[in-house]
Amino acid sequence: MAADEPAHEVLLSDGNIEVRRYAPSIVAEVKVSATSRDPASSGFQPLADYIFGNNRPREKIAMTAPVARQRSGQTIDMTSPVARSPGTEGGDWTVQFFMPPEWTMETLPVPNNPDVTLRPVPARTLVAIRFSGSGGSGAQARHWELLQTWLVDKGYKAVGAPIFAGYDPPWTAPFLRRNEVMIEV
């Protein structure tokens, strides 16, 4: 199942790590409580409802990949990296769907659910580490640690919190799933 992805250019590829320059985009997002067992699942439903027509004027919007989730308000100083498990830190989660590029803030349908907000995202550079599997918190933590080490070794400075991205529907066999941990630099 191939879904459109946000427009980007790969600036550097090093094994399963890429440095990418993303074009400006728009996200539909929802905040999920830090107490949620699975923020991706909790945030998915209101966002799916939005793109499937729970909006004004009840217009459908194409599904894109990835579904991204990030802790709100979390920052990590990359001058002395510390491996952190995404499931053990405070702060709520933000779950996002990227809107297809043909939409603008002026043309996107208005969400009926007040928890769903639309937000422009400026052009930015992200570094991503790709991995397969279920994409659970243990795998995310391991790959975030590997990515932190790579960033320090290559002289990059992280901005903000790590983003955990899943590209495939839940019925995809885990060994075929594409997951990523990304960070803005």
Short mmCIF file of C-alpha atoms in Angstrom, two decimals:
data_model
loop_
_atom_site.label_atom_id
_atom_site.label_comp_id
_atom_site.label_asym_id
_atom_site.label_seq_id
_atom_site.Cartn_x
_atom_site.Cartn_y
_atom_site.Cartn_z
CA MET A 1 0.00 0.00 0.00
CA ALA A 2 1.82 3.08 -1.22
CA ALA A 3 0.80 6.44 0.22
CA ASP A 4 2.19 9.81 -0.70
CA GLU A 5 4.93 11.14 1.57
CA PRO A 6 5.89 14.74 2.31
CA ALA A 7 8.11 16.17 -0.43
CA HIS A 8 11.78 15.95 0.44
CA GLU A 9 15.28 15.68 -0.99
CA VAL A 10 17.82 13.22 0.40
CA LEU A 11 20.99 15.21 1.11
CA LEU A 12 23.05 12.34 2.55
CA SER A 13 22.57 8.60 2.88
CA ASP A 14 24.62 6.51 5.32
CA GLY A 15 23.27 2.95 5.59
CA ASN A 16 19.85 3.17 7.23
CA ILE A 17 20.31 6.87 8.11
CA GLU A 18 19.36 9.74 5.81
CA VAL A 19 19.64 13.52 6.06
CA ARG A 20 16.58 14.99 4.31
CA ARG A 21 15.46 18.49 3.39
CA TYR A 22 11.66 18.67 3.58
CA ALA A 23 9.54 21.20 1.71
CA PRO A 24 6.96 23.21 3.67
CA SER A 25 3.87 21.16 4.49
CA ILE A 26 0.67 21.17 6.50
CA VAL A 27 -0.22 18.71 9.25
CA ALA A 28 -3.47 17.78 10.90
CA GLU A 29 -2.63 16.99 14.50
CA VAL A 30 -4.13 15.98 17.79
CA LYS A 31 -2.71 16.03 21.33
CA VAL A 32 -2.80 12.73 23.22
CA SER A 33 -2.37 12.38 26.97
CA ALA A 34 0.95 11.12 28.26
CA THR A 35 -1.02 8.45 30.11
CA SER A 36 -2.15 6.85 26.85
CA ARG A 37 -0.69 3.35 26.38
CA ASP A 38 -0.36 3.82 22.64
CA PRO A 39 -0.37 7.46 21.51
CA ALA A 40 -0.28 6.52 17.82
CA SER A 41 -3.50 4.50 18.13
CA SER A 42 -5.20 7.06 20.38
CA GLY A 43 -4.39 9.90 17.99
CA PHE A 44 -5.08 7.96 14.80
CA GLN A 45 -8.87 7.76 15.09
CA PRO A 46 -9.71 11.49 15.29
CA LEU A 47 -7.26 12.21 12.47
CA ALA A 48 -8.65 9.39 10.32
CA ASP A 49 -12.17 10.68 10.98
CA TYR A 50 -11.05 14.11 9.76
CA ILE A 51 -9.57 12.89 6.47
CA PHE A 52 -12.48 10.48 5.86
CA GLY A 53 -14.99 13.35 5.92
CA ASN A 54 -15.63 14.46 9.52
CA ASN A 55 -15.05 18.03 8.42
CA ARG A 56 -16.81 20.93 6.77
CA PRO A 57 -17.79 20.47 3.92
CA ARG A 58 -17.55 16.67 4.52
CA GLU A 59 -14.74 16.26 1.99
CA LYS A 60 -12.39 13.28 1.88
CA ILE A 61 -8.63 13.86 1.94
CA ALA A 62 -6.12 11.31 0.64
CA MET A 63 -4.16 9.35 3.25
CA THR A 64 -0.44 10.06 3.32
CA ALA A 65 2.49 8.53 5.19
CA PRO A 66 3.93 8.64 7.74
CA VAL A 67 1.78 8.89 10.83
CA ALA A 68 4.11 10.84 13.10
CA ARG A 69 4.13 11.16 16.87
CA GLN A 70 6.28 13.35 19.05
CA ARG A 71 6.37 14.27 22.74
CA SER A 72 5.17 17.82 23.28
CA GLY A 73 7.62 20.19 24.86
CA GLN A 74 10.50 17.68 25.00
CA THR A 75 13.94 18.93 24.05
CA ILE A 76 17.20 17.05 24.14
CA ASP A 77 20.63 18.65 24.30
CA MET A 78 22.81 16.85 21.77
CA THR A 79 26.10 18.04 23.26
CA SER A 80 25.89 15.18 25.76
CA PRO A 81 23.48 12.58 24.34
CA VAL A 82 21.43 10.52 26.71
CA ALA A 83 19.43 7.50 25.55
CA ARG A 84 15.84 8.00 26.62
CA SER A 85 12.90 5.68 26.31
CA PRO A 86 9.95 7.44 24.70
CA GLY A 87 7.54 5.66 27.05
CA THR A 88 9.09 6.89 30.30
CA GLU A 89 9.23 10.66 29.97
CA GLY A 90 6.60 13.25 30.86
CA GLY A 91 4.71 15.37 28.41
CA ASP A 92 1.79 14.73 26.14
CA TRP A 93 2.14 13.39 22.62
CA THR A 94 1.30 15.11 19.34
CA VAL A 95 0.13 12.72 16.60
CA GLN A 96 0.18 14.06 13.03
CA PHE A 97 -1.04 13.26 9.54
CA PHE A 98 0.65 15.15 6.72
CA MET A 99 -1.78 16.73 4.28
CA PRO A 100 -1.37 16.10 0.53
CA PRO A 101 0.56 18.93 -1.17
CA GLU A 102 -2.36 20.13 -3.30
CA TRP A 103 -4.08 21.50 -0.17
CA THR A 104 -3.41 24.87 1.46
CA MET A 105 -4.45 26.25 4.82
CA GLU A 106 -7.16 28.19 2.96
CA THR A 107 -8.54 25.19 1.02
CA LEU A 108 -8.37 22.41 3.64
CA PRO A 109 -11.75 21.45 5.12
CA VAL A 110 -12.40 22.65 8.68
CA PRO A 111 -12.25 19.81 11.25
CA ASN A 112 -15.56 19.14 13.05
CA ASN A 113 -13.63 17.72 16.00
CA PRO A 114 -12.15 20.61 18.04
CA ASP A 115 -9.25 18.33 19.10
CA VAL A 116 -7.99 18.22 15.49
CA THR A 117 -5.97 21.25 14.47
CA LEU A 118 -4.30 22.20 11.19
CA ARG A 119 -0.81 23.70 11.26
CA PRO A 120 1.70 24.77 8.61
CA VAL A 121 5.18 23.27 8.98
CA PRO A 122 8.05 25.29 7.47
CA ALA A 123 10.81 23.76 5.36
CA ARG A 124 13.21 21.88 7.59
CA THR A 125 16.07 19.40 7.65
CA LEU A 126 15.53 16.08 9.42
CA VAL A 127 17.83 13.15 10.03
CA ALA A 128 16.04 9.78 9.99
CA ILE A 129 17.05 6.26 10.95
CA ARG A 130 14.96 3.57 9.29
CA PHE A 131 14.07 0.16 10.76
CA SER A 132 11.53 -2.60 10.34
CA GLY A 133 9.45 -4.42 12.92
CA SER A 134 6.50 -3.47 15.07
CA GLY A 135 7.96 -0.06 15.93
CA GLY A 136 7.26 -0.39 19.66
CA SER A 137 8.82 1.78 22.32
CA GLY A 138 11.80 -0.55 22.85
CA ALA A 139 12.75 -0.44 19.16
CA GLN A 140 12.20 3.31 19.10
CA ALA A 141 14.50 3.80 22.09
CA ARG A 142 17.24 1.61 20.57
CA HIS A 143 17.13 3.43 17.24
CA TRP A 144 16.94 6.85 18.91
CA GLU A 145 20.12 5.95 20.83
CA LEU A 146 21.84 4.88 17.58
CA LEU A 147 20.70 8.09 15.86
CA GLN A 148 21.98 10.26 18.74
CA THR A 149 25.41 8.64 18.49
CA TRP A 150 25.46 9.18 14.70
CA LEU A 151 24.45 12.84 15.09
CA VAL A 152 27.26 13.53 17.56
CA ASP A 153 29.81 11.64 15.44
CA LYS A 154 28.83 13.68 12.35
CA GLY A 155 28.63 17.03 14.17
CA TYR A 156 24.88 17.66 13.87
CA LYS A 157 22.90 19.51 16.55
CA ALA A 158 19.35 18.31 17.21
CA VAL A 159 16.46 20.74 17.45
CA GLY A 160 13.39 19.74 19.43
CA ALA A 161 12.13 16.28 20.24
CA PRO A 162 12.49 13.03 18.30
CA ILE A 163 9.67 12.13 15.93
CA PHE A 164 8.53 8.52 15.67
CA ALA A 165 7.09 7.72 12.26
CA GLY A 166 5.19 4.71 10.97
CA TYR A 167 4.57 4.30 7.26
CA ASP A 168 2.43 1.16 7.02
CA PRO A 169 -1.06 0.07 8.07
CA PRO A 170 -1.29 -2.19 11.14
CA TRP A 171 -2.10 -5.30 9.07
CA THR A 172 1.34 -5.15 7.38
CA ALA A 173 3.60 -7.96 8.58
CA PRO A 174 6.08 -6.49 11.08
CA PHE A 175 9.16 -7.55 9.10
CA LEU A 176 7.80 -5.54 6.13
CA ARG A 177 6.94 -2.39 8.09
CA ARG A 178 8.86 0.84 7.65
CA ASN A 179 9.46 2.78 10.84
CA GLU A 180 11.71 5.74 11.47
CA VAL A 181 13.01 7.87 14.29
CA MET A 182 13.63 11.41 13.01
CA ILE A 183 15.00 14.59 14.50
CA GLU A 184 15.24 18.11 13.14
CA VAL A 185 18.80 19.43 12.83
#
